[in-house]
Amino acid sequence: STFTSLLVCSLLQMGWGDLGAFGEPSKETPNLDQMASEGMLFLDFYTASPLCSPSRAALLTGRLPVRNGFYTTNAHARNAYTPQDIVGGIPDSELLLPELLKKAGYVNKIIGKWHLGHRPQFHPLKHGFDEWFGSPNCHFGPFDNRALPNIPVYRDWEMIGRYYEDFKIDRKTGEANLTQIYLQEALDFISKQQASQQPFFLYWAIDATHAPVYASKHFLGTSQRGLYGDAVREIDDSIGKILKHLQKLGISENTFVFFTSDNGAALISAPQQGGSNGRFLCGKQTTFEGGMREPAIAWWPGHIPAGGVSHQLGNVMDLFTTSLSLAGLQPPGDRQIDGIDLSPAILQGKLIDRPIFYYRGDEMMAVRVGLYKAHYWTWSNSWEEYSKGIDFCPGQNVSGVTTHTQEEHTTLPLLFHLGRDPGEKYPLSFVSDEYQKVLGQISAVVQQHKATMVPGVPQLNVCDKAVMNWSPPGCEKLGKCLTPPKSDPKKCFWPH
Amino acid sequence: STFTSLLVCSLLQMGWGDLGAFGEPSKETPNLDQMASEGMLFLDFYTASPLCSPSRAALLTGRLPVRNGFYTTNAHARNAYTPQDIVGGIPDSELLLPELLKKAGYVNKIIGKWHLGHRPQFHPLKHGFDEWFGSPNCHFGPFDNRALPNIPVYRDWEMIGRYYEDFKIDRKTGEANLTQIYLQEALDFISKQQASQQPFFLYWAIDATHAPVYASKHFLGTSQRGLYGDAVREIDDSIGKILKHLQKLGISENTFVFFTSDNGAALISAPQQGGSNGRFLCGKQTTFEGGMREPAIAWWPGHIPAGGVSHQLGNVMDLFTTSLSLAGLQPPGDRQIDGIDLSPAILQGKLIDRPIFYYRGDEMMAVRVGLYKAHYWTWSNSWEEYSKGIDFCPGQNVSGVTTHTQEEHTTLPLLFHLGRDPGEKYPLSFVSDEYQKVLGQISAVVQQHKATMVPGVPQLNVCDKAVMNWSPPGCEKLGKCLTPPKSDPKKCFWPH
């Protein structure tokens, strides 16, 4: 067959340093490491936001969250996502990857977390996906179904149960067999598509590494790293099984597979419920490297040279553009697309010059150009939060860098050389020749970016308990409809 | 042929995180990474001291520095080494690996830094080596030959020049072609031994990654990481050439090759002159993981299964015992040997239960048993030094752990689980069941260790400017003899 199917595995908040191939000291990811040795390892790959929902919106639209609306203007430089009471979601005006692929005959499935809004108009099947197994929000809980409803699990248009009720997660032992269910869904979908000879896009967005972390019985207690490591081992094992399945069905050379994550490891939950960002600074919620640099592997036997290592600056938004390219489609021409086509980097080892922008809300906090990164704003979180023990950079305080007040550096950005100093510990001297020369180059990039930036309508400003998952479609068949409280829309509170 | 030659590459202060295979984000060590993929990677391998000389004394004697005399009692828990004015060195009573191998017909060569004393009685050719190309001390300088002489470079018994005079190191550009010279020495020695069909032990103790860091012209400016990375690239390239040479000569299946380092990366010199310990805590001079966990690779085609990964707790002292075992020899029975025979771990993938002890001077600072590490004393360095900017843990302060006063925890050790928490950031609660259970096991190990510990005569207590490298053997032929000052022995000052 001549089509190219697409499989994107996007783990929730797995960190750069969580894989053996990226130096995790327990080296417990033999399948992912083998995937890398058979494919291409990306060492300089980024997400578009240090938080889940905006990152996933960017992946599926190829656009920065500040353009596609996945940000807030409630306060300056705040991360925002889609909790149960969020009113917004992915706007109809956005074109998602599956919507475009559909026109080329692709069958699209999402397995796992959607994260782009849970109200009816935001349903993934209204935005290009043909099938869905998973949930709209994070698997927080258990809730009492009074103050908060438990999160529903959908099959396609309707819910088929709720977490903690019909899909067990044992908060004491960490046991849940959800990854096994997600794995089986993936294998079945791939088999079905192979049998019907239709190209597919599978978005495997699993969440075992997001707190509350879980693993199935077979994997519990098997890792040196504790429960988090058990979850990683199960995911590693599952990805190995998916790749072997593609090979067994004879379609591995027709399927482009990309593995990455949506934000850096949540160090605040480490070590029991959070992973590792290797030697990078801080984690999830921050625009330091630990918050936004991601593990990434491309695999496509017969097309990608085995054992390749790429320093191409990549971004989850590139998966949009690259996937379209591999499917023989053009990206939409009526809007700004931030993702680039990585296929020359992946297939011919080329290096494409492009910057990486680090945003919190609608504030450009930092930019990377080549090996240099300039911070225009620094902030980890507020003193108020920090004094309560909320620390996004545990054991990693860098004076003047991991600041607890929002520090503006727009006239004299903090500049780091990420090759010599990947941990962002040693800012270049403002008076050095190197600083002056590099800042000139970066300033031009930033100026051009800002001059053409048209923010979208912010979707993550308003929260309302009435919009929670009280009565998702299908609830009546299960006797699981709950009565919503009275509508009381408010500004969402985004502390960091 | 049936003999097993032995090649130990021991880099000066290369860190655990400096290799691509161990997660260095620039991934610039393709040859070492390939060596690992063809051999066995050791993830839990240690040195016997967080400083150079004691580490090397331990490697060559199979004994802890506190036993072989490579320590000081001038002050509590101090690191000591062999500067030019040191009076002591390796005692005649110690049996070194080459001395023992000699009896089995091995020809032994050391290339690079000796580090076990520079006075005549400590000469490596008096301690079992047959050949030497290199220097007795670190390549500090340039000196004025008045206050301090430049360090001599020896060929076998005699000096053939001095650093900065006959062996150039450009402190401004970092250019020096020493690694190329050391490489050629290694290739020539291997060729000679292959031609004469005699088994050999080559101890390749090169030093380009020790400040002042250097690289040859061809490698300068080639690394993303700056000069330090240039040095790493040159070493990586050299090791690739050595392994290919063994293969070309048809003796790779008769040569056991082991790559490791002598202490953790010197973070105090980073990023320009120091490397990376990955996500481990602190660096050289400390008994945190960053100071003592080392990169390690065993390579022996046809004997070691390719692509193996071992969690065996290993130590540089094991190279003594393992080498003897591979040469068919017994370790001496008249003394305590701390190294163990790793061949079952290397050849059959077995795991041998054994503790790792972390010493500073004659103080056991910490011990690792399984995945647990107990700190009995914590110290990075003094407030006095720290206030001058000497920081062994830059950007890594962990309150109550990286202390600047010597903190005794002998009744309630700080306990870490290195699987869940490799960065030693989260001590276990003293009141947890886990703490109580594990401490009982560790206490038994420590008690037994201390009960049988008989310290050797400390060699690193006395310093004297008169013993410096003023007039090494051979100086007269070169007209490079200098007049020593009057003898004035003093207690050496060891600040940390």
PDB file of C-alpha atoms in Angstrom, chain B residues 222-461:
ATOM      1  CA  THR B 222      33.617  21.419  17.334  1.00  0.00           C
ATOM      2  CA  SER B 223      31.419  20.826  20.376  1.00  0.00           C
ATOM      3  CA  GLN B 224      28.143  22.447  21.386  1.00  0.00           C
ATOM      4  CA  ARG B 225      29.528  22.316  24.901  1.00  0.00           C
ATOM      5  CA  GLY B 226      32.547  24.551  24.474  1.00  0.00           C
ATOM      6  CA  LEU B 227      36.141  23.598  25.256  1.00  0.00           C
ATOM      7  CA  TYR B 228      35.196  20.890  27.734  1.00  0.00           C
ATOM      8  CA  GLY B 229      33.056  19.274  25.049  1.00  0.00           C
ATOM      9  CA  ASP B 230      35.886  19.570  22.527  1.00  0.00           C
ATOM     10  CA  ALA B 231      38.074  17.570  24.920  1.00  0.00           C
ATOM     11  CA  VAL B 232      35.347  14.959  25.355  1.00  0.00           C
ATOM     12  CA  ARG B 233      34.944  14.663  21.582  1.00  0.00           C
ATOM     13  CA  GLU B 234      38.659  14.101  21.131  1.00  0.00           C
ATOM     14  CA  ILE B 235      38.709  11.432  23.814  1.00  0.00           C
ATOM     15  CA  ASP B 236      35.648   9.787  22.307  1.00  0.00           C
ATOM     16  CA  ASP B 237      37.296   9.789  18.912  1.00  0.00           C
ATOM     17  CA  SER B 238      40.507   8.358  20.385  1.00  0.00           C
ATOM     18  CA  ILE B 239      38.750   5.514  22.140  1.00  0.00           C
ATOM     19  CA  GLY B 240      36.952   4.701  18.922  1.00  0.00           C
ATOM     20  CA  LYS B 241      40.343   4.500  17.197  1.00  0.00           C
ATOM     21  CA  ILE B 242      41.786   2.265  19.918  1.00  0.00           C
ATOM     22  CA  LEU B 243      38.878  -0.168  19.692  1.00  0.00           C
ATOM     23  CA  LYS B 244      39.073  -0.240  15.892  1.00  0.00           C
ATOM     24  CA  HIS B 245      42.818  -0.860  16.179  1.00  0.00           C
ATOM     25  CA  LEU B 246      42.202  -3.883  18.396  1.00  0.00           C
ATOM     26  CA  GLN B 247      39.691  -5.166  15.862  1.00  0.00           C
ATOM     27  CA  LYS B 248      41.993  -4.541  12.919  1.00  0.00           C
ATOM     28  CA  LEU B 249      44.795  -6.443  14.652  1.00  0.00           C
ATOM     29  CA  GLY B 250      42.393  -9.296  15.341  1.00  0.00           C
ATOM     30  CA  ILE B 251      42.818  -9.148  19.112  1.00  0.00           C
ATOM     31  CA  SER B 252      39.548  -7.538  20.190  1.00  0.00           C
ATOM     32  CA  GLU B 253      38.243 -10.903  21.388  1.00  0.00           C
ATOM     33  CA  ASN B 254      41.394 -11.284  23.492  1.00  0.00           C
ATOM     34  CA  THR B 255      41.284  -7.866  25.062  1.00  0.00           C
ATOM     35  CA  PHE B 256      39.058  -6.855  27.927  1.00  0.00           C
ATOM     36  CA  VAL B 257      38.493  -3.090  27.760  1.00  0.00           C
ATOM     37  CA  PHE B 258      37.001  -1.058  30.564  1.00  0.00           C
ATOM     38  CA  PHE B 259      36.193   2.642  30.404  1.00  0.00           C
ATOM     39  CA  THR B 260      35.555   4.747  33.497  1.00  0.00           C
ATOM     40  CA  SER B 261      36.582   7.897  35.373  1.00  0.00           C
ATOM     41  CA  ASP B 262      38.319   8.662  38.648  1.00  0.00           C
ATOM     42  CA  ASN B 263      35.870  11.086  40.244  1.00  0.00           C
ATOM     43  CA  GLY B 264      32.734  13.016  39.400  1.00  0.00           C
ATOM     44  CA  ALA B 265      32.784  16.073  37.187  1.00  0.00           C
ATOM     45  CA  ALA B 266      34.268  19.172  38.813  1.00  0.00           C
ATOM     46  CA  LEU B 267      31.153  21.343  38.858  1.00  0.00           C
ATOM     47  CA  ILE B 268      33.211  24.101  40.378  1.00  0.00           C
ATOM     48  CA  SER B 269      34.967  24.398  37.001  1.00  0.00           C
ATOM     49  CA  ALA B 270      31.770  24.076  34.948  1.00  0.00           C
ATOM     50  CA  PRO B 271      30.685  24.938  32.395  1.00  0.00           C
ATOM     51  CA  GLN B 272      33.967  25.971  30.726  1.00  0.00           C
ATOM     52  CA  GLN B 273      36.360  23.582  32.442  1.00  0.00           C
ATOM     53  CA  GLY B 274      34.099  21.012  34.037  1.00  0.00           C
ATOM     54  CA  GLY B 275      31.640  18.363  32.926  1.00  0.00           C
ATOM     55  CA  SER B 276      28.309  17.010  34.017  1.00  0.00           C
ATOM     56  CA  ASN B 277      27.109  14.511  36.588  1.00  0.00           C
ATOM     57  CA  GLY B 278      23.696  14.268  34.991  1.00  0.00           C
ATOM     58  CA  ARG B 279      20.958  14.558  37.574  1.00  0.00           C
ATOM     59  CA  PHE B 280      23.177  13.482  40.444  1.00  0.00           C
ATOM     60  CA  LEU B 281      23.881  15.780  43.361  1.00  0.00           C
ATOM     61  CA  CYS B 282      27.046  17.912  43.483  1.00  0.00           C
ATOM     62  CA  GLY B 283      30.398  16.889  42.037  1.00  0.00           C
ATOM     63  CA  LYS B 284      34.062  16.161  42.653  1.00  0.00           C
ATOM     64  CA  GLN B 285      35.193  16.567  46.284  1.00  0.00           C
ATOM     65  CA  THR B 286      31.829  15.419  47.682  1.00  0.00           C
ATOM     66  CA  THR B 287      30.398  12.069  48.694  1.00  0.00           C
ATOM     67  CA  PHE B 288      27.071  12.795  47.045  1.00  0.00           C
ATOM     68  CA  GLU B 289      26.336  10.745  43.938  1.00  0.00           C
ATOM     69  CA  GLY B 290      27.714  13.443  41.639  1.00  0.00           C
ATOM     70  CA  GLY B 291      31.090  13.142  43.313  1.00  0.00           C
ATOM     71  CA  MET B 292      31.460   9.404  43.113  1.00  0.00           C
ATOM     72  CA  ARG B 293      29.156   7.729  40.597  1.00  0.00           C
ATOM     73  CA  GLU B 294      31.057   7.193  37.342  1.00  0.00           C
ATOM     74  CA  PRO B 295      30.337   6.404  33.731  1.00  0.00           C
ATOM     75  CA  ALA B 296      31.484   2.839  33.057  1.00  0.00           C
ATOM     76  CA  ILE B 297      31.510   0.576  30.029  1.00  0.00           C
ATOM     77  CA  ALA B 298      32.926  -2.940  29.647  1.00  0.00           C
ATOM     78  CA  TRP B 299      33.753  -4.100  26.107  1.00  0.00           C
ATOM     79  CA  TRP B 300      34.967  -7.515  25.031  1.00  0.00           C
ATOM     80  CA  PRO B 301      33.454  -8.714  21.764  1.00  0.00           C
ATOM     81  CA  GLY B 302      32.550 -12.381  21.754  1.00  0.00           C
ATOM     82  CA  HIS B 303      32.491 -12.533  25.545  1.00  0.00           C
ATOM     83  CA  ILE B 304      30.256  -9.730  26.786  1.00  0.00           C
ATOM     84  CA  PRO B 305      26.723  -9.818  25.341  1.00  0.00           C
ATOM     85  CA  ALA B 306      26.172  -6.698  23.209  1.00  0.00           C
ATOM     86  CA  GLY B 307      23.878  -3.985  24.505  1.00  0.00           C
ATOM     87  CA  GLY B 308      23.852  -5.179  28.089  1.00  0.00           C
ATOM     88  CA  VAL B 309      22.913  -2.846  30.911  1.00  0.00           C
ATOM     89  CA  SER B 310      23.981  -3.711  34.443  1.00  0.00           C
ATOM     90  CA  HIS B 311      22.827  -2.447  37.812  1.00  0.00           C
ATOM     91  CA  GLN B 312      25.672  -4.265  39.540  1.00  0.00           C
ATOM     92  CA  LEU B 313      27.141  -1.992  42.201  1.00  0.00           C
ATOM     93  CA  GLY B 314      30.683  -1.653  40.946  1.00  0.00           C
ATOM     94  CA  ASN B 315      33.779   0.200  42.022  1.00  0.00           C
ATOM     95  CA  VAL B 316      37.102   1.091  40.418  1.00  0.00           C
ATOM     96  CA  MET B 317      38.671  -1.258  42.982  1.00  0.00           C
ATOM     97  CA  ASP B 318      36.876  -4.120  41.244  1.00  0.00           C
ATOM     98  CA  LEU B 319      39.056  -3.584  38.187  1.00  0.00           C
ATOM     99  CA  PHE B 320      41.954  -4.909  40.267  1.00  0.00           C
ATOM    100  CA  THR B 321      40.187  -8.105  41.279  1.00  0.00           C
ATOM    101  CA  THR B 322      38.375  -8.597  37.979  1.00  0.00           C
ATOM    102  CA  SER B 323      41.568  -8.142  35.968  1.00  0.00           C
ATOM    103  CA  LEU B 324      43.380 -10.695  38.106  1.00  0.00           C
ATOM    104  CA  SER B 325      40.495 -13.090  37.629  1.00  0.00           C
ATOM    105  CA  LEU B 326      40.495 -12.654  33.855  1.00  0.00           C
ATOM    106  CA  ALA B 327      44.271 -13.221  33.862  1.00  0.00           C
ATOM    107  CA  GLY B 328      43.787 -16.429  35.829  1.00  0.00           C
ATOM    108  CA  LEU B 329      45.406 -15.039  38.960  1.00  0.00           C
ATOM    109  CA  GLN B 330      44.368 -14.974  42.603  1.00  0.00           C
ATOM    110  CA  PRO B 331      44.234 -11.738  44.570  1.00  0.00           C
ATOM    111  CA  PRO B 332      46.781 -11.541  47.420  1.00  0.00           C
ATOM    112  CA  GLY B 333      45.596 -13.442  50.472  1.00  0.00           C
ATOM    113  CA  ASP B 334      47.570 -11.547  53.077  1.00  0.00           C
ATOM    114  CA  ARG B 335      45.510  -8.349  53.117  1.00  0.00           C
ATOM    115  CA  GLN B 336      42.000  -7.025  52.894  1.00  0.00           C
ATOM    116  CA  ILE B 337      40.956  -6.477  49.274  1.00  0.00           C
ATOM    117  CA  ASP B 338      37.869  -4.287  48.814  1.00  0.00           C
ATOM    118  CA  GLY B 339      37.409  -4.917  45.105  1.00  0.00           C
ATOM    119  CA  ILE B 340      35.313  -7.858  44.005  1.00  0.00           C
ATOM    120  CA  ASP B 341      35.502 -10.002  40.882  1.00  0.00           C
ATOM    121  CA  LEU B 342      32.897  -8.546  38.543  1.00  0.00           C
ATOM    122  CA  SER B 343      33.285 -11.197  35.861  1.00  0.00           C
ATOM    123  CA  PRO B 344      30.021 -12.996  36.768  1.00  0.00           C
ATOM    124  CA  ALA B 345      28.234  -9.635  36.411  1.00  0.00           C
ATOM    125  CA  ILE B 346      29.998  -8.794  33.166  1.00  0.00           C
ATOM    126  CA  LEU B 347      29.904 -12.190  31.497  1.00  0.00           C
ATOM    127  CA  GLN B 348      26.735 -13.762  32.867  1.00  0.00           C
ATOM    128  CA  GLY B 349      24.704 -10.745  33.914  1.00  0.00           C
ATOM    129  CA  LYS B 350      24.668 -11.829  37.564  1.00  0.00           C
ATOM    130  CA  LEU B 351      24.082  -9.390  40.406  1.00  0.00           C
ATOM    131  CA  ILE B 352      26.465  -9.635  43.339  1.00  0.00           C
ATOM    132  CA  ASP B 353      25.311  -8.162  46.635  1.00  0.00           C
ATOM    133  CA  ARG B 354      27.897  -5.728  48.003  1.00  0.00           C
ATOM    134  CA  PRO B 355      27.959  -2.325  49.629  1.00  0.00           C
ATOM    135  CA  ILE B 356      29.608   0.864  48.375  1.00  0.00           C
ATOM    136  CA  PHE B 357      31.472   3.010  50.903  1.00  0.00           C
ATOM    137  CA  TYR B 358      31.916   6.750  50.424  1.00  0.00           C
ATOM    138  CA  TYR B 359      34.973   8.136  52.216  1.00  0.00           C
ATOM    139  CA  ARG B 360      36.520  11.516  52.757  1.00  0.00           C
ATOM    140  CA  GLY B 361      39.907  10.990  54.372  1.00  0.00           C
ATOM    141  CA  ASP B 362      39.447   8.316  56.993  1.00  0.00           C
ATOM    142  CA  GLU B 363      35.817   9.169  57.631  1.00  0.00           C
ATOM    143  CA  MET B 364      33.128   6.941  56.182  1.00  0.00           C
ATOM    144  CA  MET B 365      30.694   9.622  55.093  1.00  0.00           C
ATOM    145  CA  ALA B 366      28.070   7.374  53.536  1.00  0.00           C
ATOM    146  CA  VAL B 367      27.270   3.825  52.481  1.00  0.00           C
ATOM    147  CA  ARG B 368      25.074   2.380  49.742  1.00  0.00           C
ATOM    148  CA  VAL B 369      23.346  -0.964  50.227  1.00  0.00           C
ATOM    149  CA  GLY B 370      21.063  -1.990  47.381  1.00  0.00           C
ATOM    150  CA  LEU B 371      19.128   1.080  46.309  1.00  0.00           C
ATOM    151  CA  TYR B 372      19.501   2.804  49.664  1.00  0.00           C
ATOM    152  CA  LYS B 373      22.182   5.252  50.630  1.00  0.00           C
ATOM    153  CA  ALA B 374      22.762   6.376  54.202  1.00  0.00           C
ATOM    154  CA  HIS B 375      24.753   9.521  54.954  1.00  0.00           C
ATOM    155  CA  TYR B 376      26.561   9.351  58.306  1.00  0.00           C
ATOM    156  CA  TRP B 377      28.228  12.690  57.746  1.00  0.00           C
ATOM    157  CA  THR B 378      27.270  15.469  55.344  1.00  0.00           C
ATOM    158  CA  TRP B 379      29.549  18.217  54.107  1.00  0.00           C
ATOM    159  CA  SER B 380      30.141  19.987  50.833  1.00  0.00           C
ATOM    160  CA  ASN B 381      32.695  22.558  51.952  1.00  0.00           C
ATOM    161  CA  SER B 382      33.147  25.181  54.648  1.00  0.00           C
ATOM    162  CA  TRP B 383      31.223  28.457  54.861  1.00  0.00           C
ATOM    163  CA  GLU B 384      34.551  30.191  54.634  1.00  0.00           C
ATOM    164  CA  GLU B 385      35.321  28.627  51.256  1.00  0.00           C
ATOM    165  CA  TYR B 386      31.735  28.856  50.079  1.00  0.00           C
ATOM    166  CA  SER B 387      31.621  32.561  50.847  1.00  0.00           C
ATOM    167  CA  LYS B 388      34.592  32.979  48.501  1.00  0.00           C
ATOM    168  CA  GLY B 389      32.537  31.419  45.698  1.00  0.00           C
ATOM    169  CA  ILE B 390      33.923  27.880  45.913  1.00  0.00           C
ATOM    170  CA  ASP B 391      30.774  25.852  45.305  1.00  0.00           C
ATOM    171  CA  PHE B 392      30.847  22.093  44.747  1.00  0.00           C
ATOM    172  CA  CYS B 393      27.069  22.010  44.211  1.00  0.00           C
ATOM    173  CA  PRO B 394      26.266  25.039  42.044  1.00  0.00           C
ATOM    174  CA  GLY B 395      22.530  25.583  41.736  1.00  0.00           C
ATOM    175  CA  GLN B 396      21.922  22.385  43.701  1.00  0.00           C
ATOM    176  CA  ASN B 397      21.615  23.385  47.314  1.00  0.00           C
ATOM    177  CA  VAL B 398      19.524  20.845  49.222  1.00  0.00           C
ATOM    178  CA  SER B 399      18.810  22.161  52.680  1.00  0.00           C
ATOM    179  CA  GLY B 400      20.211  19.928  55.420  1.00  0.00           C
ATOM    180  CA  VAL B 401      22.014  17.752  52.859  1.00  0.00           C
ATOM    181  CA  THR B 402      24.660  19.820  51.056  1.00  0.00           C
ATOM    182  CA  THR B 403      25.738  21.331  54.361  1.00  0.00           C
ATOM    183  CA  HIS B 404      28.560  23.822  54.803  1.00  0.00           C
ATOM    184  CA  THR B 405      29.391  22.603  58.257  1.00  0.00           C
ATOM    185  CA  GLN B 406      30.389  19.012  58.922  1.00  0.00           C
ATOM    186  CA  GLU B 407      27.133  17.500  60.160  1.00  0.00           C
ATOM    187  CA  GLU B 408      27.223  14.232  62.034  1.00  0.00           C
ATOM    188  CA  HIS B 409      24.270  11.890  61.491  1.00  0.00           C
ATOM    189  CA  THR B 410      25.761   8.726  62.953  1.00  0.00           C
ATOM    190  CA  THR B 411      22.827   7.992  65.220  1.00  0.00           C
ATOM    191  CA  LEU B 412      20.140   8.866  62.670  1.00  0.00           C
ATOM    192  CA  PRO B 413      21.687   8.742  59.173  1.00  0.00           C
ATOM    193  CA  LEU B 414      20.039  10.615  56.339  1.00  0.00           C
ATOM    194  CA  LEU B 415      18.560   7.880  54.188  1.00  0.00           C
ATOM    195  CA  PHE B 416      17.795   8.146  50.460  1.00  0.00           C
ATOM    196  CA  HIS B 417      16.266   5.722  47.972  1.00  0.00           C
ATOM    197  CA  LEU B 418      18.443   6.191  44.913  1.00  0.00           C
ATOM    198  CA  GLY B 419      15.937   4.592  42.556  1.00  0.00           C
ATOM    199  CA  ARG B 420      13.077   6.942  43.358  1.00  0.00           C
ATOM    200  CA  ASP B 421      15.379   9.810  44.206  1.00  0.00           C
ATOM    201  CA  PRO B 422      18.744   9.597  42.431  1.00  0.00           C
ATOM    202  CA  GLY B 423      19.328  13.295  43.100  1.00  0.00           C
ATOM    203  CA  GLU B 424      19.382  12.836  46.915  1.00  0.00           C
ATOM    204  CA  LYS B 425      16.761  15.519  47.418  1.00  0.00           C
ATOM    205  CA  TYR B 426      14.171  13.742  49.555  1.00  0.00           C
ATOM    206  CA  PRO B 427      15.478  12.060  52.720  1.00  0.00           C
ATOM    207  CA  LEU B 428      13.200   9.331  54.065  1.00  0.00           C
ATOM    208  CA  SER B 429      11.231  10.185  57.172  1.00  0.00           C
ATOM    209  CA  PHE B 430      12.966   8.928  60.317  1.00  0.00           C
ATOM    210  CA  VAL B 431       9.676   7.597  61.636  1.00  0.00           C
ATOM    211  CA  SER B 432       8.697   5.630  58.529  1.00  0.00           C
ATOM    212  CA  ASP B 433       8.632   1.838  58.589  1.00  0.00           C
ATOM    213  CA  GLU B 434      10.853   1.875  55.526  1.00  0.00           C
ATOM    214  CA  TYR B 435      13.499   3.908  57.373  1.00  0.00           C
ATOM    215  CA  GLN B 436      13.492   1.621  60.391  1.00  0.00           C
ATOM    216  CA  LYS B 437      13.705  -1.551  58.338  1.00  0.00           C
ATOM    217  CA  VAL B 438      16.429  -0.358  55.990  1.00  0.00           C
ATOM    218  CA  LEU B 439      18.531   1.263  58.681  1.00  0.00           C
ATOM    219  CA  GLY B 440      18.713  -2.060  60.504  1.00  0.00           C
ATOM    220  CA  GLN B 441      20.126  -3.723  57.400  1.00  0.00           C
ATOM    221  CA  ILE B 442      22.589  -0.941  56.692  1.00  0.00           C
ATOM    222  CA  SER B 443      23.747  -0.695  60.308  1.00  0.00           C
ATOM    223  CA  ALA B 444      24.812  -4.328  60.239  1.00  0.00           C
ATOM    224  CA  VAL B 445      26.865  -3.707  57.091  1.00  0.00           C
ATOM    225  CA  VAL B 446      28.508  -0.622  58.594  1.00  0.00           C
ATOM    226  CA  GLN B 447      29.227  -2.310  61.898  1.00  0.00           C
ATOM    227  CA  GLN B 448      30.998  -5.169  60.166  1.00  0.00           C
ATOM    228  CA  HIS B 449      32.948  -2.770  57.957  1.00  0.00           C
ATOM    229  CA  LYS B 450      34.123  -0.650  60.863  1.00  0.00           C
ATOM    230  CA  ALA B 451      34.979  -3.629  63.061  1.00  0.00           C
ATOM    231  CA  THR B 452      37.435  -4.957  60.488  1.00  0.00           C
ATOM    232  CA  MET B 453      38.855  -1.634  59.314  1.00  0.00           C
ATOM    233  CA  VAL B 454      42.595  -1.234  59.900  1.00  0.00           C
ATOM    234  CA  PRO B 455      43.709   2.085  58.367  1.00  0.00           C
ATOM    235  CA  GLY B 456      47.077   2.185  56.614  1.00  0.00           C
ATOM    236  CA  VAL B 457      49.798   4.715  57.410  1.00  0.00           C
ATOM    237  CA  PRO B 458      48.519   8.034  56.006  1.00  0.00           C
ATOM    238  CA  GLN B 459      50.693   9.146  53.073  1.00  0.00           C
ATOM    239  CA  LEU B 460      49.180  12.549  52.396  1.00  0.00           C
ATOM    240  CA  ASN B 461      49.953  14.420  55.594  1.00  0.00           C
TER     241      ASN B 461
END
